[in-house]
PDB file of C-alpha atoms in Angstrom:
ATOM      1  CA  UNK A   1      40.616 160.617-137.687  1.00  0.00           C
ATOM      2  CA  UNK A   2      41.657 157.205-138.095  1.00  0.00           C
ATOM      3  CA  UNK A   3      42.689 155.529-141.357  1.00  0.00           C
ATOM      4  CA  UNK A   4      40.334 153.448-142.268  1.00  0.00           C
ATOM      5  CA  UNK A   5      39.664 150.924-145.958  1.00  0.00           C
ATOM      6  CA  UNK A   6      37.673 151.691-148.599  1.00  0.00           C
ATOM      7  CA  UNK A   7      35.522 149.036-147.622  1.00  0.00           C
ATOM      8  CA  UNK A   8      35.106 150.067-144.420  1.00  0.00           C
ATOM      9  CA  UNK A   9      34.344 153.537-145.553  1.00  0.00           C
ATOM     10  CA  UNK A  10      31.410 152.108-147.906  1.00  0.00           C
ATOM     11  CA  UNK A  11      29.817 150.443-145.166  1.00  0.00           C
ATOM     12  CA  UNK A  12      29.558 153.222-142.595  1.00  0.00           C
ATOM     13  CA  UNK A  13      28.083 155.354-145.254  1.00  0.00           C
ATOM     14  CA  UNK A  14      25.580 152.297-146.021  1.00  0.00           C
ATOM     15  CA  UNK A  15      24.587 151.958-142.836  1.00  0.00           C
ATOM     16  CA  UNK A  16      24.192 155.859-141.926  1.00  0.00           C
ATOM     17  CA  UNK A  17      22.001 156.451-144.580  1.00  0.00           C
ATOM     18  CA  UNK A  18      20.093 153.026-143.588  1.00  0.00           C
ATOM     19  CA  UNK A  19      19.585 153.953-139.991  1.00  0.00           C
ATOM     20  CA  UNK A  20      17.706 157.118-141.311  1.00  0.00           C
ATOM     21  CA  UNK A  21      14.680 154.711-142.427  1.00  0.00           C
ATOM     22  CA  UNK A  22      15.067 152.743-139.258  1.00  0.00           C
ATOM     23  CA  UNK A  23      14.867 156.260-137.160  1.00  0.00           C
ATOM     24  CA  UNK A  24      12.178 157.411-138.541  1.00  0.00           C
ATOM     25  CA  UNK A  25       9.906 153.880-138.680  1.00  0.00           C
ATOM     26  CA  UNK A  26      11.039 153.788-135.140  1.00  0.00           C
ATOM     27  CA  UNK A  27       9.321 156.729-134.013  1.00  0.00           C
ATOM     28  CA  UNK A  28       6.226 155.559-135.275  1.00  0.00           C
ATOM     29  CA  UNK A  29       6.461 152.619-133.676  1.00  0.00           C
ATOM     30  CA  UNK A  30       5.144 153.428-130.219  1.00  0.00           C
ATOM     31  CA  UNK A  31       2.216 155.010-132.088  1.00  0.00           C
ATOM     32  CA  UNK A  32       1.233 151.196-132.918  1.00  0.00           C
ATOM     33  CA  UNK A  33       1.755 149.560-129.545  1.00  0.00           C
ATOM     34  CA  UNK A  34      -1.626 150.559-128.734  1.00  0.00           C
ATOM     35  CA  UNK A  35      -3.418 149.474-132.078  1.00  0.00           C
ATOM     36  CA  UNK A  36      -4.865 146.266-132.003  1.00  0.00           C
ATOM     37  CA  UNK A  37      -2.830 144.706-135.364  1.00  0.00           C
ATOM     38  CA  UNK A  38       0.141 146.026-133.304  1.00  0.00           C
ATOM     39  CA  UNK A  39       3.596 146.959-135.017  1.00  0.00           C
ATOM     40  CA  UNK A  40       5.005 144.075-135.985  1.00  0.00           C
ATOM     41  CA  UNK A  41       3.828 144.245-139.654  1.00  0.00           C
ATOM     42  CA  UNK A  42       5.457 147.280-139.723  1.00  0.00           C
ATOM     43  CA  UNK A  43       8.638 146.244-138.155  1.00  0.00           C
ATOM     44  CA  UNK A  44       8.735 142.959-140.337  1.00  0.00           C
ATOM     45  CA  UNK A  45       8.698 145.873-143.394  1.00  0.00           C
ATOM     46  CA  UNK A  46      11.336 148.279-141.690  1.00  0.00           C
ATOM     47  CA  UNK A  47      13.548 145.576-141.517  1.00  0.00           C
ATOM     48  CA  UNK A  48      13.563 144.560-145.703  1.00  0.00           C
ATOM     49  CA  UNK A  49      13.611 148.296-146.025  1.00  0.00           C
ATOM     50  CA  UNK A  50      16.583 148.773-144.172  1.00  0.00           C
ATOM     51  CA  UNK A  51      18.232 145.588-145.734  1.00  0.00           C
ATOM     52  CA  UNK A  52      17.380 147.168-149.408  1.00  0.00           C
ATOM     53  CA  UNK A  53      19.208 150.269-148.574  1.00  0.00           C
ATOM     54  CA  UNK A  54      22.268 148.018-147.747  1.00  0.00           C
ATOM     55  CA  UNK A  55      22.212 146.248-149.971  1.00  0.00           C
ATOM     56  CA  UNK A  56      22.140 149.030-152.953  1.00  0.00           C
ATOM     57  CA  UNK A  57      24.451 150.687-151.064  1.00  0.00           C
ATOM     58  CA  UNK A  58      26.953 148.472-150.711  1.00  0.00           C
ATOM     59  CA  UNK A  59      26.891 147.405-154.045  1.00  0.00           C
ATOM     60  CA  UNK A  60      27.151 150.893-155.737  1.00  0.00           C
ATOM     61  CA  UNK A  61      31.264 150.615-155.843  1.00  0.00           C
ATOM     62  CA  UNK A  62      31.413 147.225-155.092  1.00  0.00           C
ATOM     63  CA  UNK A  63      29.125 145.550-158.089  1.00  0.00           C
ATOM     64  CA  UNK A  64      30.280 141.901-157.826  1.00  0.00           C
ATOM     65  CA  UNK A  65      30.654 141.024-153.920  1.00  0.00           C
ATOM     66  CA  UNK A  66      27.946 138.394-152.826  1.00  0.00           C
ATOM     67  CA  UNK A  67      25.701 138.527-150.168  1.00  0.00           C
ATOM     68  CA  UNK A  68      24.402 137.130-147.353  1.00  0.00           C
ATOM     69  CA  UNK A  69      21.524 139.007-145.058  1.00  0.00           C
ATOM     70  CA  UNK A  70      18.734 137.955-142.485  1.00  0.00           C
ATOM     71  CA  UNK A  71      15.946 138.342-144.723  1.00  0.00           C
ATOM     72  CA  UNK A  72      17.174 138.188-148.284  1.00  0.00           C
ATOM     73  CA  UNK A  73      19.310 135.216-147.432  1.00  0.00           C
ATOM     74  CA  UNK A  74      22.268 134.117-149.969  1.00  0.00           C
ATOM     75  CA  UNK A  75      23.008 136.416-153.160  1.00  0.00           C
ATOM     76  CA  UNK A  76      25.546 134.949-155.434  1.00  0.00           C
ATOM     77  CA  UNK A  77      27.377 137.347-157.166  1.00  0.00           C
ATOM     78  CA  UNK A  78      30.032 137.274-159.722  1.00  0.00           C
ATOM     79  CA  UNK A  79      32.964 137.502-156.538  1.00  0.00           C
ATOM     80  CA  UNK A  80      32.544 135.037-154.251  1.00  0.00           C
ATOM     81  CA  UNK A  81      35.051 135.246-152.308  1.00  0.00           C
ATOM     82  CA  UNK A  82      33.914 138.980-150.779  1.00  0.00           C
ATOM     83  CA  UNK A  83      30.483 138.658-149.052  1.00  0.00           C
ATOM     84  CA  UNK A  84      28.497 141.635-147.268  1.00  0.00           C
ATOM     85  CA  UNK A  85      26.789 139.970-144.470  1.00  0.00           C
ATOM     86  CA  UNK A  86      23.968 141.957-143.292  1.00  0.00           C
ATOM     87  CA  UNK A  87      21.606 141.922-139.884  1.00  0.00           C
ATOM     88  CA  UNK A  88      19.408 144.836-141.238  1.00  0.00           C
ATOM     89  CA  UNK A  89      17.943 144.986-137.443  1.00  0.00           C
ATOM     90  CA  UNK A  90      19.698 143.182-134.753  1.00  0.00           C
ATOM     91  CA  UNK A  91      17.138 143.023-131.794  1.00  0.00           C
ATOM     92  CA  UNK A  92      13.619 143.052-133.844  1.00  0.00           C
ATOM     93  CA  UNK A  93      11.494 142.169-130.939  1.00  0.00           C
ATOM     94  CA  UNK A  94      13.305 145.160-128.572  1.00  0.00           C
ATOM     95  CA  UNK A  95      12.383 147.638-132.113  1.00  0.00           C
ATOM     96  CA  UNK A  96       8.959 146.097-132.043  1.00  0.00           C
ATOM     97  CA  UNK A  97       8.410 146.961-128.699  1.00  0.00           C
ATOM     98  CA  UNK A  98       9.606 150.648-129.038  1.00  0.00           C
ATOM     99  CA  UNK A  99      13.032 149.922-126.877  1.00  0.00           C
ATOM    100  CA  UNK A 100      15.695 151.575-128.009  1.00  0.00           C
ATOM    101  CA  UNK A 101      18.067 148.818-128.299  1.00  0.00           C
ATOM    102  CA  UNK A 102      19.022 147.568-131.724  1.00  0.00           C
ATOM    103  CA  UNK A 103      21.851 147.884-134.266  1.00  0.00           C
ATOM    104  CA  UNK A 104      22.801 147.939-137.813  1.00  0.00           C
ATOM    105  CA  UNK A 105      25.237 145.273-138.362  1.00  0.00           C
ATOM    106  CA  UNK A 106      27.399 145.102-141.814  1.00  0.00           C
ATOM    107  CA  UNK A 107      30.518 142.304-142.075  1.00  0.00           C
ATOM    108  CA  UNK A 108      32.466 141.944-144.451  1.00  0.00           C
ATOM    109  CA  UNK A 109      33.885 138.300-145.653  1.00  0.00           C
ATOM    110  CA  UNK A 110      36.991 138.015-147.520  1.00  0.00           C
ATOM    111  CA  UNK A 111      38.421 134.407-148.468  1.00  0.00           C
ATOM    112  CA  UNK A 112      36.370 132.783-146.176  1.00  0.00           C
ATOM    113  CA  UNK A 113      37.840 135.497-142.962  1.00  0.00           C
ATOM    114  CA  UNK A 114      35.747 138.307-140.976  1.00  0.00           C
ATOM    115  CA  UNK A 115      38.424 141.179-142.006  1.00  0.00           C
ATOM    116  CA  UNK A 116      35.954 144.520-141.293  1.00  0.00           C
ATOM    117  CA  UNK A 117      32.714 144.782-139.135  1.00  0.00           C
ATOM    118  CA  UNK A 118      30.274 147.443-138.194  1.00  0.00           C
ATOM    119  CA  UNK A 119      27.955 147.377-135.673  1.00  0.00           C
ATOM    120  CA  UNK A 120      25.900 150.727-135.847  1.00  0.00           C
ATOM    121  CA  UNK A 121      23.200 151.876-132.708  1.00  0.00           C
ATOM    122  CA  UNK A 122      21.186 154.584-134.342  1.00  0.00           C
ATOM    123  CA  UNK A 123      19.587 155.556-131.528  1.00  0.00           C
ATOM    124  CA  UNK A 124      22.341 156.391-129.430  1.00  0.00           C
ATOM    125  CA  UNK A 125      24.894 157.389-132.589  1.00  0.00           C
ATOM    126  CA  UNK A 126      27.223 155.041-131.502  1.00  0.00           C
ATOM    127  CA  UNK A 127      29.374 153.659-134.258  1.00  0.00           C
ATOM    128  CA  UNK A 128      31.633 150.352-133.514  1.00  0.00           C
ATOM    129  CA  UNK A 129      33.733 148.961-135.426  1.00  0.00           C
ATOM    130  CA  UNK A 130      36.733 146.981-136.754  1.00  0.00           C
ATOM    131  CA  UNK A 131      39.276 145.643-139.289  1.00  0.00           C
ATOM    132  CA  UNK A 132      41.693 142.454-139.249  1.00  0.00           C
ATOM    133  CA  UNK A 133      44.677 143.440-137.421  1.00  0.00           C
ATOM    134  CA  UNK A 134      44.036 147.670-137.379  1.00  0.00           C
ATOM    135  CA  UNK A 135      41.898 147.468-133.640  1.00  0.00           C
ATOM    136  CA  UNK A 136      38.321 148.233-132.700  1.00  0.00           C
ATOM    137  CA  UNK A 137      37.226 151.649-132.344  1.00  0.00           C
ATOM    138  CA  UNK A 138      34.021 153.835-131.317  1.00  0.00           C
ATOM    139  CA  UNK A 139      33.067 157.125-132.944  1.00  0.00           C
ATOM    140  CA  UNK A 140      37.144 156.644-133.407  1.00  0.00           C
ATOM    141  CA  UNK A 141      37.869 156.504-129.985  1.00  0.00           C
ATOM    142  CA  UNK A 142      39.955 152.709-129.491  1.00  0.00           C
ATOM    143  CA  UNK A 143      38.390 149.982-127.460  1.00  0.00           C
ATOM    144  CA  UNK A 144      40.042 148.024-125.390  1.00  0.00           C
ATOM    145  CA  UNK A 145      38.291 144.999-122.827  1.00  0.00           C
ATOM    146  CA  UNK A 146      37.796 145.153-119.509  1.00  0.00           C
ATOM    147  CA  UNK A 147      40.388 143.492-117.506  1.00  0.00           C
ATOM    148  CA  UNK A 148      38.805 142.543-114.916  1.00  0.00           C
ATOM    149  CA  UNK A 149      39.930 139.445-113.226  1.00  0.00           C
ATOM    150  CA  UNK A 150      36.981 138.258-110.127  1.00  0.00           C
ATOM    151  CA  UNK A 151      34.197 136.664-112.161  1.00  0.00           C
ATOM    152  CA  UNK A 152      31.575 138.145-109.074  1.00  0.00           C
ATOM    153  CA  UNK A 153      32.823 141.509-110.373  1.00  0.00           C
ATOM    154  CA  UNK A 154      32.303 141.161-113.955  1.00  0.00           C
ATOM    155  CA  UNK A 155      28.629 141.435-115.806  1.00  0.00           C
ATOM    156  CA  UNK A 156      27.716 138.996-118.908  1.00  0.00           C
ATOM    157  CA  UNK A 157      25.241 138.645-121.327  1.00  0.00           C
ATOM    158  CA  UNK A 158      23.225 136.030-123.136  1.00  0.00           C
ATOM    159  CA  UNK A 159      20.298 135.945-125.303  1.00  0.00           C
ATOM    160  CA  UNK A 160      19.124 132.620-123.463  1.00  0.00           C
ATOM    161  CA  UNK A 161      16.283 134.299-121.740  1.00  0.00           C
ATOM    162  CA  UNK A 162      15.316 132.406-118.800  1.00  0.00           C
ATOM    163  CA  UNK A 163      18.668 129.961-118.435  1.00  0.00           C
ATOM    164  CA  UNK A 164      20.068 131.001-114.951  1.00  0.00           C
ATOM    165  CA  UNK A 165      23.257 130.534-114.335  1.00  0.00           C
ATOM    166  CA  UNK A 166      23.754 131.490-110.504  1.00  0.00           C
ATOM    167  CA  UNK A 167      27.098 131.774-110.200  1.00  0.00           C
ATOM    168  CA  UNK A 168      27.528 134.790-113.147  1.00  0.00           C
ATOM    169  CA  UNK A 169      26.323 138.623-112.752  1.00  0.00           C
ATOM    170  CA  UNK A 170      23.564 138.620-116.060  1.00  0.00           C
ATOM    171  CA  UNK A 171      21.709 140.960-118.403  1.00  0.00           C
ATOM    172  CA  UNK A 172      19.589 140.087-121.433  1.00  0.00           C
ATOM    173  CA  UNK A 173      19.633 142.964-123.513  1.00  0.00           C
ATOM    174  CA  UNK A 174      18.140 141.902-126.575  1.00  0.00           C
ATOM    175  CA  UNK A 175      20.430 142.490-129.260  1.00  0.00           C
ATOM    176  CA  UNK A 176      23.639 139.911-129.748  1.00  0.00           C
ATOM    177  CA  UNK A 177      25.721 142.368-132.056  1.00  0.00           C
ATOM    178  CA  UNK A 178      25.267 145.341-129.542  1.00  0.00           C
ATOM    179  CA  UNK A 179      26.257 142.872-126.573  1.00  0.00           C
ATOM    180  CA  UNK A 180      29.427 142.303-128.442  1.00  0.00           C
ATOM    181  CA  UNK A 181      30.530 145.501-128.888  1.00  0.00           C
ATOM    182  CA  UNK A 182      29.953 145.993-125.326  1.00  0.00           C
ATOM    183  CA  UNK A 183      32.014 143.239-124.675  1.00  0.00           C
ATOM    184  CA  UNK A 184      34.662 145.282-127.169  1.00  0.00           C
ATOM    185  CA  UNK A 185      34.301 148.365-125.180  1.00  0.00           C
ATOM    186  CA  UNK A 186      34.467 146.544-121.489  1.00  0.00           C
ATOM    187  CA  UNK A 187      31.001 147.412-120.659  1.00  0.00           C
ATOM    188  CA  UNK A 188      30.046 143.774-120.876  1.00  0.00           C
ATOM    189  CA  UNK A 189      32.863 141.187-119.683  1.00  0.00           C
ATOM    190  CA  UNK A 190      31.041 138.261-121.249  1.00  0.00           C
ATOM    191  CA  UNK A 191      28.867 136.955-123.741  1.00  0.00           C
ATOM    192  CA  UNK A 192      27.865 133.876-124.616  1.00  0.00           C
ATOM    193  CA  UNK A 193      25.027 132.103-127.021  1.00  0.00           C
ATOM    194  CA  UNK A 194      24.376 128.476-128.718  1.00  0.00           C
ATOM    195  CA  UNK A 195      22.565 127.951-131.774  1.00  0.00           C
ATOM    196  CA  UNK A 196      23.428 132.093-133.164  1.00  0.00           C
ATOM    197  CA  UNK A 197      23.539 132.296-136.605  1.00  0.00           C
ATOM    198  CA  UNK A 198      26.443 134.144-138.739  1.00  0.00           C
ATOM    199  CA  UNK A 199      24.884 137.924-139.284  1.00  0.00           C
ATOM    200  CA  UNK A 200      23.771 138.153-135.783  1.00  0.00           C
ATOM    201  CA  UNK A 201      28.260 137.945-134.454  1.00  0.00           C
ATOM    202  CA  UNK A 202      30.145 138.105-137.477  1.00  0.00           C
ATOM    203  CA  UNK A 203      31.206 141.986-137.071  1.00  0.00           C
ATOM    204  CA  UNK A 204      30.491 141.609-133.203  1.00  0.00           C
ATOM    205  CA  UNK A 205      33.195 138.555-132.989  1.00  0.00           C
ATOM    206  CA  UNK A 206      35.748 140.599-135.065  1.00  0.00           C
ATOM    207  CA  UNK A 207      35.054 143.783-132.593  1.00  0.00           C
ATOM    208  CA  UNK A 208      35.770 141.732-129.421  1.00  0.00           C
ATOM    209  CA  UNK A 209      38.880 140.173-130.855  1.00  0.00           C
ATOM    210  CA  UNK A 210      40.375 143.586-131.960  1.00  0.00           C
ATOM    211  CA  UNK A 211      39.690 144.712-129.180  1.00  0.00           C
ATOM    212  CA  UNK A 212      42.238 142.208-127.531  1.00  0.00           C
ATOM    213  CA  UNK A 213      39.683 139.789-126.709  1.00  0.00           C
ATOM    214  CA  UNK A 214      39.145 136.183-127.148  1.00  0.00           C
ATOM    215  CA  UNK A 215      35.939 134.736-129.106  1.00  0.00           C
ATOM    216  CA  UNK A 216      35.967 130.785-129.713  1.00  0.00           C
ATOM    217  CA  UNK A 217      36.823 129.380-133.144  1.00  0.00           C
ATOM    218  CA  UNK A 218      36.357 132.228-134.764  1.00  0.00           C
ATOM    219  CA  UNK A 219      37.655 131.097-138.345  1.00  0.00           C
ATOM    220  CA  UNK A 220      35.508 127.941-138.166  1.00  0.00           C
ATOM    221  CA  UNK A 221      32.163 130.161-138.208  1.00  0.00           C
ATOM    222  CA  UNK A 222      29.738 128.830-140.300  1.00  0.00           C
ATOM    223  CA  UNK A 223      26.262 130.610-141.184  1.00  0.00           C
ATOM    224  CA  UNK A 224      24.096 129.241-138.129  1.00  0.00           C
ATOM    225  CA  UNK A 225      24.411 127.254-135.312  1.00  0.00           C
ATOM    226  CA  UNK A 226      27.520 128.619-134.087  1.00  0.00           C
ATOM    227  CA  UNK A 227      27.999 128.682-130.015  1.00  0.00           C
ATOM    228  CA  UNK A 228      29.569 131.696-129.450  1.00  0.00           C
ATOM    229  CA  UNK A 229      31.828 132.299-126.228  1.00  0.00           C
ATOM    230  CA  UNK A 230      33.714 135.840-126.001  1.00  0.00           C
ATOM    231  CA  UNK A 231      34.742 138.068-123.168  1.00  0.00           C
ATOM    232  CA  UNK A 232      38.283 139.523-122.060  1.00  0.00           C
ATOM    233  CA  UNK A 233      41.392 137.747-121.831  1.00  0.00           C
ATOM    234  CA  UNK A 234      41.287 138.233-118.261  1.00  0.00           C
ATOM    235  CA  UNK A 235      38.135 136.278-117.211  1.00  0.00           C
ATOM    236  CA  UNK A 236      37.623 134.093-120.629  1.00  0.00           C
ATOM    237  CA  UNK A 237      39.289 130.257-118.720  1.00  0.00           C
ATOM    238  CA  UNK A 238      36.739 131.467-115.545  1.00  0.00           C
ATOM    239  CA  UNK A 239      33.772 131.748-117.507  1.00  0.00           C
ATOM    240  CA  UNK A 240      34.465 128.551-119.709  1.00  0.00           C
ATOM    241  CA  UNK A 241      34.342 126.498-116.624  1.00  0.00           C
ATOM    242  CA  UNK A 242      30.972 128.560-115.614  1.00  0.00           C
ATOM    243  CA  UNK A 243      29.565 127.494-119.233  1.00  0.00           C
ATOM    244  CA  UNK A 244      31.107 123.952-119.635  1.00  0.00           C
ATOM    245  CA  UNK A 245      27.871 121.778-119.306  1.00  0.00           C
ATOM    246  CA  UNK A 246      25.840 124.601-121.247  1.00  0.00           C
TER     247      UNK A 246
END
């Protein structure tokens, strides 16, 4: 087992005992697909449940850090230096839809720096994440990015749904965080996104870069309308020049 921060420690717990509520409103999703309100009531209500959990979780040992979440937007707290930021469900409309593809996603902000992220698939049990200058890691296995160097050979991903771009191998997957940690673990080589906002990369960015890749400006992130760019080392000045008039 790896050593890992108090911090980090509170927010795996938070976002174990989170995903249990997700889970379980999950498998009743596919029970509404065929209703004709459909789920997405339901999902809208998952998602502020799931965010509530976090929320009191996080701030059982950690009373004063601030906030900042998806749906309950900015909490000012006595510390403002520490924020929690929190993407209760990252890839709503894949939950909504009963596909099993979305994440948990927990940040923490220290001084105005990403030092410890979380990005946590509940279906699949797969646990990412990272702290400033200690590495990336999987169910404690390290990740490392792919290093591969012949852009026809590597696979990206973007949220822009219908933008081609001809000369790149694509996938649109849905969720932003969980295409980030896929960067981190070299199943992805690529991603890229304009006009993100801050919970949907923030732990995602920090995964990727401990993982010894490169993400763009990522100490100038402000809460939305960041254009993300992150992939390996190895491909990163190749798929610039793919993106440079996107």
């Amino acid at each position: 087992m790896i050593s890992i921060s108090s911090n980090l420690n509170i927010m795996i717990k938070a976002a174990e005992k989170a995903s249990k509520s997700a889970i379980r409103d999950f498998g009743e999703v596919e029970k509404l697909q065929v209703s004709k309100k459909g789920p997405r009531d339901f999902v809208t209500k998952t998602d502020k449940h799931v965010e509530k959990i976090l929320i009191e979780e996080l701030s059982r040992t950690k009373k004063n850090y601030s906030f900042l979440s998806e749906e309950a937007g900015s909490i000012q707290n006595k510390d403002k230096d520490n924020i929690w930021i929190i993407d209760p469900i990252d890839g709503t409309t894949n939950f909504l839809h009963g596909i099993p593809h979305f994440a948990i996603c927990v940040a923490l902000e220290s001084k105005k720096e990403i030092i410890s992220g979380l990005i946590y698939d509940p279906i699949k049990d797969e646990m990412f994440y990272a702290e400033k200058n200690k590495g990336a890691y999987l169910n404690n296995q390290r990740l490392r990015v792919s290093n591969k160097n012949i852009i026809n050979e590597c696979l990206f991903s973007s949220n822009h749904e219908g933008v081609k771009f001809s000369s790149l191998n694509m996938r649109y997957s849905g969720s932003a965080a969980l295409d980030l940690a896929y960067v981190a673990s070299g199943r992805l080589d690529g991603f890229f996104h304009n006009k993100i906002n801050i919970w949907d990369v923030a732990a995602g960015a920090l995964l990727v870069e401990e993982a010894g890749g490169i993400v763009n400006d990522l100490d100038k992130f402000d809460q939305n309308n960041i254009d993300i760019r992150a992939s390996s080392g190895a491909i990163n000045d190749k798929m610039l020049e793919n993106l440079k008039n996107f």
